[in-house]
PDB file of N, CA, C and O in Angstrom:
ATOM      1  N   MET A   1      43.490 -30.859  -1.975  1.00  0.00           N
ATOM      2  CA  MET A   1      43.383 -29.611  -2.288  1.00  0.00           C
ATOM      3  C   MET A   1      42.591 -28.661  -1.121  1.00  0.00           C
ATOM      4  O   MET A   1      41.687 -29.126  -0.889  1.00  0.00           O
ATOM      5  N   ALA A   2      42.908 -27.434  -0.814  1.00  0.00           N
ATOM      6  CA  ALA A   2      42.685 -26.975   0.140  1.00  0.00           C
ATOM      7  C   ALA A   2      41.775 -25.422  -0.921  1.00  0.00           C
ATOM      8  O   ALA A   2      42.113 -25.447  -1.731  1.00  0.00           O
ATOM      9  N   PHE A   3      40.482 -25.480  -0.090  1.00  0.00           N
ATOM     10  CA  PHE A   3      39.885 -24.208  -0.708  1.00  0.00           C
ATOM     11  C   PHE A   3      39.892 -23.096  -0.113  1.00  0.00           C
ATOM     12  O   PHE A   3      40.257 -22.578   0.996  1.00  0.00           O
ATOM     13  N   GLU A   4      39.849 -21.891  -0.821  1.00  0.00           N
ATOM     14  CA  GLU A   4      39.786 -20.677  -0.090  1.00  0.00           C
ATOM     15  C   GLU A   4      38.813 -20.351   0.445  1.00  0.00           C
ATOM     16  O   GLU A   4      37.563 -20.981  -0.027  1.00  0.00           O
ATOM     17  N   ARG A   5      39.179 -19.354   1.645  1.00  0.00           N
ATOM     18  CA  ARG A   5      37.953 -19.230   2.430  1.00  0.00           C
ATOM     19  C   ARG A   5      36.873 -18.395   1.780  1.00  0.00           C
ATOM     20  O   ARG A   5      35.321 -18.737   2.174  1.00  0.00           O
ATOM     21  N   VAL A   6      37.491 -17.688   0.869  1.00  0.00           N
ATOM     22  CA  VAL A   6      36.341 -16.592   0.323  1.00  0.00           C
ATOM     23  C   VAL A   6      35.123 -18.001  -0.863  1.00  0.00           C
ATOM     24  O   VAL A   6      34.228 -17.122  -0.977  1.00  0.00           O
ATOM     25  N   SER A   7      35.640 -18.736  -1.511  1.00  0.00           N
ATOM     26  CA  SER A   7      34.577 -19.742  -2.277  1.00  0.00           C
ATOM     27  C   SER A   7      34.187 -20.368  -1.289  1.00  0.00           C
ATOM     28  O   SER A   7      33.497 -20.925  -1.918  1.00  0.00           O
ATOM     29  N   HIS A   8      34.340 -20.817  -0.538  1.00  0.00           N
ATOM     30  CA  HIS A   8      34.226 -21.758   0.384  1.00  0.00           C
ATOM     31  C   HIS A   8      32.718 -21.200   1.002  1.00  0.00           C
ATOM     32  O   HIS A   8      31.724 -21.422   1.066  1.00  0.00           O
ATOM     33  N   ARG A   9      32.737 -19.491   1.366  1.00  0.00           N
ATOM     34  CA  ARG A   9      31.793 -19.030   1.954  1.00  0.00           C
ATOM     35  C   ARG A   9      30.805 -18.389   0.615  1.00  0.00           C
ATOM     36  O   ARG A   9      30.335 -17.476   1.126  1.00  0.00           O
ATOM     37  N   TYR A  10      30.827 -18.004  -0.618  1.00  0.00           N
ATOM     38  CA  TYR A  10      30.304 -17.637  -1.684  1.00  0.00           C
ATOM     39  C   TYR A  10      28.955 -17.834  -1.314  1.00  0.00           C
ATOM     40  O   TYR A  10      28.149 -18.748  -1.530  1.00  0.00           O
ATOM     41  N   GLN A  11      28.110 -16.639  -1.335  1.00  0.00           N
ATOM     42  CA  GLN A  11      26.729 -16.693  -1.533  1.00  0.00           C
ATOM     43  C   GLN A  11      26.574 -16.545  -2.662  1.00  0.00           C
ATOM     44  O   GLN A  11      26.945 -14.993  -3.286  1.00  0.00           O
ATOM     45  N   SER A  12      25.557 -16.573  -3.536  1.00  0.00           N
ATOM     46  CA  SER A  12      24.978 -16.403  -4.357  1.00  0.00           C
ATOM     47  C   SER A  12      24.352 -15.112  -4.643  1.00  0.00           C
ATOM     48  O   SER A  12      23.213 -14.690  -3.809  1.00  0.00           O
ATOM     49  N   ARG A  13      24.507 -14.306  -5.897  1.00  0.00           N
ATOM     50  CA  ARG A  13      23.672 -12.988  -5.859  1.00  0.00           C
ATOM     51  C   ARG A  13      22.675 -12.839  -6.935  1.00  0.00           C
ATOM     52  O   ARG A  13      22.173 -11.754  -7.286  1.00  0.00           O
ATOM     53  N   ARG A  14      21.754 -13.989  -7.062  1.00  0.00           N
ATOM     54  CA  ARG A  14      20.904 -14.055  -8.322  1.00  0.00           C
ATOM     55  C   ARG A  14      19.812 -13.304  -7.454  1.00  0.00           C
ATOM     56  O   ARG A  14      18.983 -13.619  -6.719  1.00  0.00           O
ATOM     57  N   ASP A  15      19.256 -12.901  -8.739  1.00  0.00           N
ATOM     58  CA  ASP A  15      17.564 -12.133  -7.948  1.00  0.00           C
ATOM     59  C   ASP A  15      16.700 -13.264  -7.929  1.00  0.00           C
ATOM     60  O   ASP A  15      16.053 -13.683  -8.938  1.00  0.00           O
ATOM     61  N   LEU A  16      16.051 -13.332  -6.728  1.00  0.00           N
ATOM     62  CA  LEU A  16      15.086 -14.620  -6.969  1.00  0.00           C
ATOM     63  C   LEU A  16      13.596 -13.340  -7.209  1.00  0.00           C
ATOM     64  O   LEU A  16      12.667 -14.292  -7.588  1.00  0.00           O
ATOM     65  N   ALA A  17      13.631 -12.472  -7.085  1.00  0.00           N
ATOM     66  CA  ALA A  17      12.066 -11.980  -7.378  1.00  0.00           C
ATOM     67  C   ALA A  17      12.121 -11.412  -8.923  1.00  0.00           C
ATOM     68  O   ALA A  17      11.425 -10.690  -9.515  1.00  0.00           O
ATOM     69  N   LEU A  18      13.202 -12.002  -9.774  1.00  0.00           N
ATOM     70  CA  LEU A  18      12.914 -11.555 -11.217  1.00  0.00           C
ATOM     71  C   LEU A  18      11.749 -11.961 -11.895  1.00  0.00           C
ATOM     72  O   LEU A  18      11.193 -10.875 -12.788  1.00  0.00           O
ATOM     73  N   GLU A  19      11.542 -13.122 -11.600  1.00  0.00           N
ATOM     74  CA  GLU A  19       9.743 -13.391 -12.517  1.00  0.00           C
ATOM     75  C   GLU A  19       8.718 -12.328 -11.717  1.00  0.00           C
ATOM     76  O   GLU A  19       7.590 -12.238 -12.674  1.00  0.00           O
ATOM     77  N   LEU A  20       8.691 -12.487 -10.600  1.00  0.00           N
ATOM     78  CA  LEU A  20       7.959 -11.141  -9.939  1.00  0.00           C
ATOM     79  C   LEU A  20       7.882  -9.506 -10.835  1.00  0.00           C
ATOM     80  O   LEU A  20       6.902  -9.191 -10.781  1.00  0.00           O
ATOM     81  N   ARG A  21       9.193  -9.480 -10.808  1.00  0.00           N
ATOM     82  CA  ARG A  21       9.288  -7.945 -11.576  1.00  0.00           C
ATOM     83  C   ARG A  21       9.016  -8.144 -12.582  1.00  0.00           C
ATOM     84  O   ARG A  21       8.308  -7.539 -13.051  1.00  0.00           O
ATOM     85  N   ARG A  22       9.057  -9.285 -13.458  1.00  0.00           N
ATOM     86  CA  ARG A  22       8.518  -9.018 -15.035  1.00  0.00           C
ATOM     87  C   ARG A  22       7.279  -9.202 -14.861  1.00  0.00           C
ATOM     88  O   ARG A  22       6.331  -8.246 -15.836  1.00  0.00           O
ATOM     89  N   ARG A  23       6.422  -9.750 -14.120  1.00  0.00           N
ATOM     90  CA  ARG A  23       5.165  -9.592 -14.016  1.00  0.00           C
ATOM     91  C   ARG A  23       4.461  -8.202 -13.541  1.00  0.00           C
ATOM     92  O   ARG A  23       3.573  -8.192 -13.988  1.00  0.00           O
ATOM     93  N   LEU A  24       5.158  -7.902 -12.552  1.00  0.00           N
ATOM     94  CA  LEU A  24       4.303  -6.652 -11.960  1.00  0.00           C
ATOM     95  C   LEU A  24       4.959  -5.547 -13.069  1.00  0.00           C
ATOM     96  O   LEU A  24       3.867  -4.944 -13.347  1.00  0.00           O
ATOM     97  N   ARG A  25       5.695  -5.281 -13.832  1.00  0.00           N
ATOM     98  CA  ARG A  25       5.903  -4.847 -15.224  1.00  0.00           C
ATOM     99  C   ARG A  25       4.968  -4.888 -16.205  1.00  0.00           C
ATOM    100  O   ARG A  25       4.652  -3.851 -16.229  1.00  0.00           O
ATOM    101  N   GLU A  26       4.586  -6.285 -16.298  1.00  0.00           N
ATOM    102  CA  GLU A  26       3.376  -6.589 -17.451  1.00  0.00           C
ATOM    103  C   GLU A  26       2.208  -5.518 -17.331  1.00  0.00           C
ATOM    104  O   GLU A  26       1.483  -5.052 -18.118  1.00  0.00           O
ATOM    105  N   LEU A  27       1.998  -5.874 -15.674  1.00  0.00           N
ATOM    106  CA  LEU A  27       0.794  -5.260 -15.280  1.00  0.00           C
ATOM    107  C   LEU A  27       0.497  -3.781 -15.086  1.00  0.00           C
ATOM    108  O   LEU A  27       0.009  -3.158 -15.485  1.00  0.00           O
ATOM    109  N   THR A  28       1.717  -2.966 -14.937  1.00  0.00           N
ATOM    110  CA  THR A  28       1.828  -1.689 -14.576  1.00  0.00           C
ATOM    111  C   THR A  28       1.502  -1.039 -16.538  1.00  0.00           C
ATOM    112  O   THR A  28       1.479  -0.221 -16.337  1.00  0.00           O
ATOM    113  N   VAL A  29       2.477  -1.768 -17.555  1.00  0.00           N
ATOM    114  CA  VAL A  29       2.231  -1.124 -18.570  1.00  0.00           C
ATOM    115  C   VAL A  29       0.830  -1.418 -19.539  1.00  0.00           C
ATOM    116  O   VAL A  29       0.318  -0.095 -19.513  1.00  0.00           O
ATOM    117  N   SER A  30       0.088  -2.518 -18.857  1.00  0.00           N
ATOM    118  CA  SER A  30      -1.455  -2.393 -19.331  1.00  0.00           C
ATOM    119  C   SER A  30      -2.186  -1.711 -18.004  1.00  0.00           C
ATOM    120  O   SER A  30      -3.541  -1.296 -18.719  1.00  0.00           O
ATOM    121  N   ARG A  31      -2.125  -1.502 -17.178  1.00  0.00           N
ATOM    122  CA  ARG A  31      -3.183  -0.682 -16.140  1.00  0.00           C
ATOM    123  C   ARG A  31      -2.437   0.493 -15.756  1.00  0.00           C
ATOM    124  O   ARG A  31      -1.437   0.218 -14.326  1.00  0.00           O
ATOM    125  N   VAL A  32      -2.066   1.324 -16.707  1.00  0.00           N
ATOM    126  CA  VAL A  32      -1.642   2.502 -15.838  1.00  0.00           C
ATOM    127  C   VAL A  32      -1.783   3.097 -14.507  1.00  0.00           C
ATOM    128  O   VAL A  32      -0.992   3.529 -13.810  1.00  0.00           O
ATOM    129  N   CYS A  33      -2.946   3.617 -14.149  1.00  0.00           N
ATOM    130  CA  CYS A  33      -3.484   3.616 -13.013  1.00  0.00           C
ATOM    131  C   CYS A  33      -3.416   3.165 -11.991  1.00  0.00           C
ATOM    132  O   CYS A  33      -4.035   4.055 -11.075  1.00  0.00           O
ATOM    133  N   TYR A  34      -3.315   1.824 -12.107  1.00  0.00           N
ATOM    134  CA  TYR A  34      -3.149   1.211 -11.189  1.00  0.00           C
ATOM    135  C   TYR A  34      -2.144   1.323  -9.718  1.00  0.00           C
ATOM    136  O   TYR A  34      -1.025   1.519 -10.121  1.00  0.00           O
ATOM    137  N   GLY A  35      -2.342   1.408  -8.249  1.00  0.00           N
ATOM    138  CA  GLY A  35      -1.181   1.837  -7.772  1.00  0.00           C
ATOM    139  C   GLY A  35      -1.182   0.407  -7.111  1.00  0.00           C
ATOM    140  O   GLY A  35      -1.418  -0.998  -7.380  1.00  0.00           O
ATOM    141  N   HIS A  36      -0.021  -0.017  -6.214  1.00  0.00           N
ATOM    142  CA  HIS A  36       0.699  -1.037  -5.494  1.00  0.00           C
ATOM    143  C   HIS A  36      -0.375  -1.888  -5.070  1.00  0.00           C
ATOM    144  O   HIS A  36      -0.325  -3.095  -5.505  1.00  0.00           O
ATOM    145  N   ARG A  37      -1.436  -1.501  -4.306  1.00  0.00           N
ATOM    146  CA  ARG A  37      -2.402  -1.818  -3.390  1.00  0.00           C
ATOM    147  C   ARG A  37      -3.526  -3.074  -4.852  1.00  0.00           C
ATOM    148  O   ARG A  37      -3.386  -4.168  -4.442  1.00  0.00           O
ATOM    149  N   ARG A  38      -3.447  -2.302  -6.043  1.00  0.00           N
ATOM    150  CA  ARG A  38      -4.395  -3.008  -6.737  1.00  0.00           C
ATOM    151  C   ARG A  38      -3.967  -4.105  -7.559  1.00  0.00           C
ATOM    152  O   ARG A  38      -4.042  -5.062  -7.727  1.00  0.00           O
ATOM    153  N   LEU A  39      -2.220  -3.812  -7.631  1.00  0.00           N
ATOM    154  CA  LEU A  39      -1.685  -4.405  -8.401  1.00  0.00           C
ATOM    155  C   LEU A  39      -1.170  -5.950  -7.580  1.00  0.00           C
ATOM    156  O   LEU A  39      -1.206  -6.914  -8.276  1.00  0.00           O
ATOM    157  N   HIS A  40      -1.225  -5.791  -6.406  1.00  0.00           N
ATOM    158  CA  HIS A  40      -0.940  -6.746  -5.394  1.00  0.00           C
ATOM    159  C   HIS A  40      -2.263  -7.693  -5.158  1.00  0.00           C
ATOM    160  O   HIS A  40      -2.060  -9.043  -5.192  1.00  0.00           O
ATOM    161  N   ILE A  41      -3.134  -7.282  -5.327  1.00  0.00           N
ATOM    162  CA  ILE A  41      -4.567  -7.957  -5.704  1.00  0.00           C
ATOM    163  C   ILE A  41      -4.739  -8.953  -6.939  1.00  0.00           C
ATOM    164  O   ILE A  41      -4.599  -9.839  -7.060  1.00  0.00           O
ATOM    165  N   LEU A  42      -4.440  -7.968  -7.722  1.00  0.00           N
ATOM    166  CA  LEU A  42      -4.411  -9.042  -9.236  1.00  0.00           C
ATOM    167  C   LEU A  42      -3.202 -10.015  -9.252  1.00  0.00           C
ATOM    168  O   LEU A  42      -3.311 -11.097 -10.186  1.00  0.00           O
ATOM    169  N   LEU A  43      -1.730  -9.685  -8.839  1.00  0.00           N
ATOM    170  CA  LEU A  43      -1.000 -10.423  -8.503  1.00  0.00           C
ATOM    171  C   LEU A  43      -1.262 -11.715  -7.555  1.00  0.00           C
ATOM    172  O   LEU A  43      -1.333 -13.171  -8.268  1.00  0.00           O
ATOM    173  N   GLN A  44      -2.303 -11.419  -6.927  1.00  0.00           N
ATOM    174  CA  GLN A  44      -2.687 -12.917  -5.862  1.00  0.00           C
ATOM    175  C   GLN A  44      -3.626 -13.373  -6.451  1.00  0.00           C
ATOM    176  O   GLN A  44      -3.844 -14.958  -6.969  1.00  0.00           O
ATOM    177  N   ARG A  45      -4.740 -12.830  -7.250  1.00  0.00           N
ATOM    178  CA  ARG A  45      -5.543 -13.562  -8.340  1.00  0.00           C
ATOM    179  C   ARG A  45      -4.934 -14.250  -9.643  1.00  0.00           C
ATOM    180  O   ARG A  45      -5.443 -15.623  -9.958  1.00  0.00           O
ATOM    181  N   GLY A  46      -3.780 -13.650 -10.125  1.00  0.00           N
ATOM    182  CA  GLY A  46      -3.287 -14.504 -10.600  1.00  0.00           C
ATOM    183  C   GLY A  46      -2.208 -15.838 -10.387  1.00  0.00           C
ATOM    184  O   GLY A  46      -1.455 -16.552 -10.871  1.00  0.00           O
ATOM    185  N   GLY A  47      -2.463 -15.888  -9.066  1.00  0.00           N
ATOM    186  CA  GLY A  47      -1.663 -17.305  -8.421  1.00  0.00           C
ATOM    187  C   GLY A  47      -0.536 -17.208  -7.586  1.00  0.00           C
ATOM    188  O   GLY A  47      -0.108 -18.069  -7.117  1.00  0.00           O
ATOM    189  N   GLN A  48       0.293 -15.671  -8.068  1.00  0.00           N
ATOM    190  CA  GLN A  48       1.074 -15.842  -7.443  1.00  0.00           C
ATOM    191  C   GLN A  48       1.517 -15.182  -5.775  1.00  0.00           C
ATOM    192  O   GLN A  48       0.746 -14.393  -5.297  1.00  0.00           O
ATOM    193  N   ARG A  49       1.613 -16.088  -5.058  1.00  0.00           N
ATOM    194  CA  ARG A  49       1.902 -15.772  -3.368  1.00  0.00           C
ATOM    195  C   ARG A  49       3.136 -14.437  -2.892  1.00  0.00           C
ATOM    196  O   ARG A  49       4.281 -14.972  -2.923  1.00  0.00           O
ATOM    197  N   VAL A  50       2.464 -13.704  -3.046  1.00  0.00           N
ATOM    198  CA  VAL A  50       3.572 -12.807  -2.276  1.00  0.00           C
ATOM    199  C   VAL A  50       3.012 -11.688  -1.054  1.00  0.00           C
ATOM    200  O   VAL A  50       2.054 -11.554  -1.230  1.00  0.00           O
ATOM    201  N   ASN A  51       4.242 -10.952  -0.581  1.00  0.00           N
ATOM    202  CA  ASN A  51       3.680 -10.096   0.479  1.00  0.00           C
ATOM    203  C   ASN A  51       3.460  -8.916  -0.094  1.00  0.00           C
ATOM    204  O   ASN A  51       3.895  -8.479  -1.005  1.00  0.00           O
ATOM    205  N   HIS A  52       2.563  -7.901   0.478  1.00  0.00           N
ATOM    206  CA  HIS A  52       2.281  -6.926   0.352  1.00  0.00           C
ATOM    207  C   HIS A  52       3.350  -5.728   0.266  1.00  0.00           C
ATOM    208  O   HIS A  52       3.112  -5.047  -0.299  1.00  0.00           O
ATOM    209  N   LYS A  53       4.523  -6.047   1.309  1.00  0.00           N
ATOM    210  CA  LYS A  53       5.557  -5.517   1.343  1.00  0.00           C
ATOM    211  C   LYS A  53       6.096  -5.171   0.557  1.00  0.00           C
ATOM    212  O   LYS A  53       7.302  -4.355  -0.350  1.00  0.00           O
ATOM    213  N   ARG A  54       6.396  -6.478   0.040  1.00  0.00           N
ATOM    214  CA  ARG A  54       7.605  -7.078  -0.998  1.00  0.00           C
ATOM    215  C   ARG A  54       6.873  -6.358  -2.403  1.00  0.00           C
ATOM    216  O   ARG A  54       7.607  -5.945  -3.337  1.00  0.00           O
ATOM    217  N   THR A  55       5.601  -6.396  -2.448  1.00  0.00           N
ATOM    218  CA  THR A  55       4.870  -6.015  -3.757  1.00  0.00           C
ATOM    219  C   THR A  55       5.300  -4.267  -3.782  1.00  0.00           C
ATOM    220  O   THR A  55       5.476  -3.647  -4.870  1.00  0.00           O
ATOM    221  N   PHE A  56       5.112  -3.604  -2.276  1.00  0.00           N
ATOM    222  CA  PHE A  56       5.381  -2.452  -2.197  1.00  0.00           C
ATOM    223  C   PHE A  56       6.821  -1.585  -2.758  1.00  0.00           C
ATOM    224  O   PHE A  56       6.928  -0.846  -3.482  1.00  0.00           O
ATOM    225  N   ARG A  57       7.701  -2.710  -1.861  1.00  0.00           N
ATOM    226  CA  ARG A  57       9.009  -2.372  -2.640  1.00  0.00           C
ATOM    227  C   ARG A  57       9.640  -2.494  -3.863  1.00  0.00           C
ATOM    228  O   ARG A  57      10.396  -1.397  -4.537  1.00  0.00           O
ATOM    229  N   LEU A  58       8.761  -3.627  -4.698  1.00  0.00           N
ATOM    230  CA  LEU A  58       9.278  -3.881  -6.169  1.00  0.00           C
ATOM    231  C   LEU A  58       8.567  -2.663  -6.879  1.00  0.00           C
ATOM    232  O   LEU A  58       9.233  -2.193  -7.924  1.00  0.00           O
ATOM    233  N   TYR A  59       7.264  -2.394  -6.641  1.00  0.00           N
ATOM    234  CA  TYR A  59       6.725  -1.125  -7.235  1.00  0.00           C
ATOM    235  C   TYR A  59       7.369  -0.475  -7.170  1.00  0.00           C
ATOM    236  O   TYR A  59       7.382   1.039  -7.972  1.00  0.00           O
ATOM    237  N   SER A  60       7.599   0.320  -5.857  1.00  0.00           N
ATOM    238  CA  SER A  60       8.810   1.895  -5.954  1.00  0.00           C
ATOM    239  C   SER A  60       9.897   1.831  -6.490  1.00  0.00           C
ATOM    240  O   SER A  60      10.702   2.389  -7.009  1.00  0.00           O
TER     241      SER A  60
END
């Protein structure tokens, strides 16, 4: 049985940052005046290791 070339090279489009987006949204709702830099610090204190550039991109 031969596989189609399209199915053989399939790449998942699942969002890997879904949990991070949820946590960031929770923080922005509870702390309205905080910017992306302060939220990045709160994420780090919460135990999530994330790059500051990714935090900025998701926050924007």
